[in-house]
């Protein structure tokens, strides 16, 4: 099964990726047996309430992951590269929406990309909302906002539970107009991303899941193929 089986060359594609696509690059998923939520409580590190309770703990969690991303062993894999190559050659609209906060899609060469859950390499000030891209050093409660000069308000630019994911209007517009929706390496447990397949189906799109195992929403997809992303994705987009 390949993209060519499903589409005309100018059709519109929306691709959703999750933590599974970066697993073979050496980054942890969340809900696998050895995943992040097996080691830390999501209420402590991925909610605004957790951050208000213990910002030092939350900073340590994201600082560790930001440093992990700079490990030379962590590089885009064949699945990231295949999606970047697809974007280069596709004549129709193609929107890549990732739930991941890593930068492996960019490093592989993808450009038309939305980080709906934010980015590990960006921070923003809770006081003045100004954003700093390419934040490389550890974040702490001592950091001063470069824009408003206030201390204690800098936080990772990531979307926690109860917060609104980014660029939802643009994503729903693309889902409403797509001919193919592909979901890669996501467990289908977290909304609104888990609801995208229903939006795409309502728009009449073909829907395909490529995941190591059937996701929570596998039955909603017209096609669901199981295996590692580095094998399935290059084969699917070829
Ligand atoms: C492989 C592989 C290999 C492994 N190859 N595959 C109903 C409707 C709307 C909202 C809700 C709702 N019910 C509940 C909600 C609220 C909530 C929610 O969804 N809760 C659920 C737990 C039920 N959602 C929210 O709060 C969201 N905001 C929101 O809804 O705003 C609207 C609103 C706001 C306020 C009031 C009212 C409305 C925000 C969600 C934010 C999620 N944030 C996190 C942390 C971000 C930063 C960080 O990285 O630390 O995002 S949680 C975490 O989960 C992270 C991920 O992006 C997200 C999804 O995880 P993902 O990518 O699916 O990873 P896994 O680990 O779950 O799955 C990996 C998969 O890969 C597995 O299936 C493996 O098998 C597979 N795999 N190796 C291929 N080699």
mmCIF file of C-alpha atoms in Angstrom, residues 23 26-45 57 60-61 64-65:
data_model
loop_
_atom_site.group_PDB
_atom_site.id
_atom_site.type_symbol
_atom_site.label_atom_id
_atom_site.label_comp_id
_atom_site.label_asym_id
_atom_site.label_seq_id
_atom_site.Cartn_x
_atom_site.Cartn_y
_atom_site.Cartn_z
ATOM 1 C CA UNK A 23 11.255 6.443 19.053
ATOM 2 C CA UNK A 26 16.274 7.478 20.560
ATOM 3 C CA UNK A 27 13.498 9.610 22.112
ATOM 4 C CA UNK A 28 11.007 8.116 24.561
ATOM 5 C CA UNK A 29 7.304 7.796 23.842
ATOM 6 C CA UNK A 30 4.800 8.622 26.571
ATOM 7 C CA UNK A 31 2.529 5.619 26.993
ATOM 8 C CA UNK A 32 4.727 2.642 26.051
ATOM 9 C CA UNK A 33 5.722 0.352 28.943
ATOM 10 C CA UNK A 34 9.105 2.124 29.242
ATOM 11 C CA UNK A 35 7.640 5.516 28.303
ATOM 12 C CA UNK A 36 7.804 8.912 29.997
ATOM 13 C CA UNK A 37 4.534 8.504 31.916
ATOM 14 C CA UNK A 38 5.881 5.308 33.483
ATOM 15 C CA UNK A 39 8.642 7.398 35.086
ATOM 16 C CA UNK A 40 6.951 10.691 36.005
ATOM 17 C CA UNK A 41 3.379 11.656 36.878
ATOM 18 C CA UNK A 42 1.875 13.680 34.030
ATOM 19 C CA UNK A 43 -0.134 15.726 36.549
ATOM 20 C CA UNK A 44 3.173 16.951 38.007
ATOM 21 C CA UNK A 45 4.970 17.896 34.790
ATOM 22 C CA UNK A 57 10.563 20.056 38.996
ATOM 23 C CA UNK A 60 14.211 19.992 35.388
ATOM 24 C CA UNK A 61 11.935 17.654 33.367
ATOM 25 C CA UNK A 64 16.634 17.124 30.686
ATOM 26 C CA UNK A 65 14.613 16.512 27.533
#
